[in-house]
Amino acid sequence: ELAQRMAERAVDVVKFLMKQGQMMKPGDLIDADTAELIAVEFGHTVKRVTEADVEEGIFDVEDRPEDMKPRPPVVTIMGHVDHGKTSLLDAIRKANVVSGEAGGITQHIGAYQVEQDGQKITFLDTPGHAAFTAMRARGAQATDIAILVVAADDSVMPQTIESINHIKAAGVPMIVAINKVDKPEADPQKVRTELLQHEVFVESMGGDIQEVEVSALKGTNLDGLLESILLQAELLELKANPDRSAEGVVIEAKLDKGRGSVATVLVQAGTLRIGDILVAGDEWGRVRAIVNDRGQQLKEAVPSQPVEILGLQGTPLAGDKFAVVESEARAREISEYRQRVTREKAVARQAGSRGSLEQMMAQARDKEMAEFPLLIKADVQGSVEAIIGALEKLGTDEVQARIVHSGAGGITETDVSLAESTGAAILAFNVRANKQARDAAEAAGVEIRYYNIIYNLLDDVKAAMSGLLSPER
Ligand code: GDP
């Protein structure tokens, strides 16, 4: 690539490197200093381009205040497992569909929009705080308001506390939804008191965090929750300029057999239109279709609207930012640059992990630390990241999950052979193995376990890990 850019023959660059004592072939990576040395040696002038140079003008378009228009809030629901996050998301969705869009078929695209008092609210329905964290790790802040769900019959639990910490770290305003108040053993007051210990001061206890008692099961007071969200949103004065090229964040993405790359994106500024050329993470493409959470084809999407888009060349990652650019050439340039950065980071990580693997082995020898190799496949990248995030937390000083590979999509023969060579078990979340993979797994004695509930997956891993610690069991 460097040779090409200098309009030299690759073989000459390789020869030059050989003279320097570096054996390399075309396609190998060289570091920036070596590249500079080569370029100068071949008589070129070097200008170091930083990430900021390449990306300038894409993500930092200044909007004039008078162009800013109100936009709906984007809400994430978090809380302990089984406290009713999914039930609440489903109940709200069922009860409130954006008017004029009735009749559409509900599509689970990772986010949806409802309407309350003529105002729209966007809900992200990716599972729990792991997705929230994965997005934040990529620098994407998609959430305006977080709903902390606490079941009134169970009160504050470990993942409630984790959620509180994540919400606070993100600096996102919180609303507490005390759920399951229909249960005879429900004790909402206990929830309020216990929250105090974690510095969540709800209004009835003299604080300024709104709290709402709901029952997702019975559909009780969902309106109250939505009202609270709108009230909070009003205080935030959420605005975006719809009259500019679109930018936003990828909620999830997958490869669909029939439709190719399908990405759910949340527009955060501007208006996204069919035909727009878009860069998302390392990938780019021309928007071929825009589909909403009702399965309806749209011509455009406005700020805070979540939509599925078709037309990307590859599959971006959950949390990747996207932006519309002016030309294919520009899109290609940016995505090539980013792919290069990703590759370089991977190389650096590999170099780093060799070190840490040695450390780990030394540690294992000292402390007899056990490792639990796993290969994770899931339907969408968002789930993959949620699972890995949760698995990492399961580890203790004595035993750790080691993810040998992970990705979105069905299980293939390649996965099986990788699992075989690393001694890993394959965990499949909402995906199946094809016939070749099943046969190969059987022949190789590789275990494939299927799940459609993350919690069950984690439970099994936990059990297996403790089994590792006490082999006599
Ligand atoms: P999540 O793990 O937080 O997504 O929790 P789920 O939405 O899957 O709910 C866990 C269980 O609690 C399910 O069996 C629900 O039917 C039940 N559940 C959720 N909300 C309520 C509620 O308001 N009242 C009662 N009685 N049960 C509920």
XYZ file of C-alpha atoms and ligand atoms in Angstrom, residues 79-88 149 179-183 214-218, ligand 1:
49
model
C -31.738 -3.111 36.403
C -31.259 -6.511 37.981
C -32.103 -9.647 36.022
C -35.775 -10.686 36.338
C -36.815 -7.334 37.739
C -38.913 -6.791 34.612
C -36.859 -4.845 32.038
C -38.097 -6.882 29.101
C -41.675 -6.981 30.396
C -41.658 -3.220 30.821
C -36.081 -0.896 37.273
C -41.950 -2.643 39.326
C -44.147 -5.595 40.302
C -46.254 -3.529 42.718
C -49.145 -5.873 41.901
C -47.491 -8.626 43.938
C -45.559 0.363 37.984
C -46.640 -3.125 37.115
C -45.326 -4.250 33.780
C -47.439 -7.381 34.052
C -50.749 -5.584 34.619
P -35.723 -8.895 32.967
O -34.764 -10.026 33.201
O -35.401 -7.720 33.832
O -35.895 -8.519 31.522
O -37.141 -9.400 33.521
P -38.393 -9.966 32.721
O -39.108 -8.870 32.037
O -37.973 -11.134 31.911
O -39.316 -10.430 33.918
C -38.942 -11.471 34.796
C -40.160 -12.127 35.364
O -40.924 -11.219 36.161
C -41.110 -12.635 34.301
O -41.605 -13.869 34.706
C -42.222 -11.609 34.278
O -43.460 -12.138 33.886
C -42.248 -11.159 35.706
N -42.722 -9.771 35.831
C -42.261 -8.692 35.165
N -42.932 -7.596 35.532
C -43.855 -7.975 36.447
C -44.855 -7.280 37.204
O -45.052 -6.070 37.100
N -45.582 -8.027 38.073
C -45.402 -9.357 38.226
N -46.165 -9.995 39.098
N -44.481 -10.037 37.519
C -43.717 -9.367 36.647
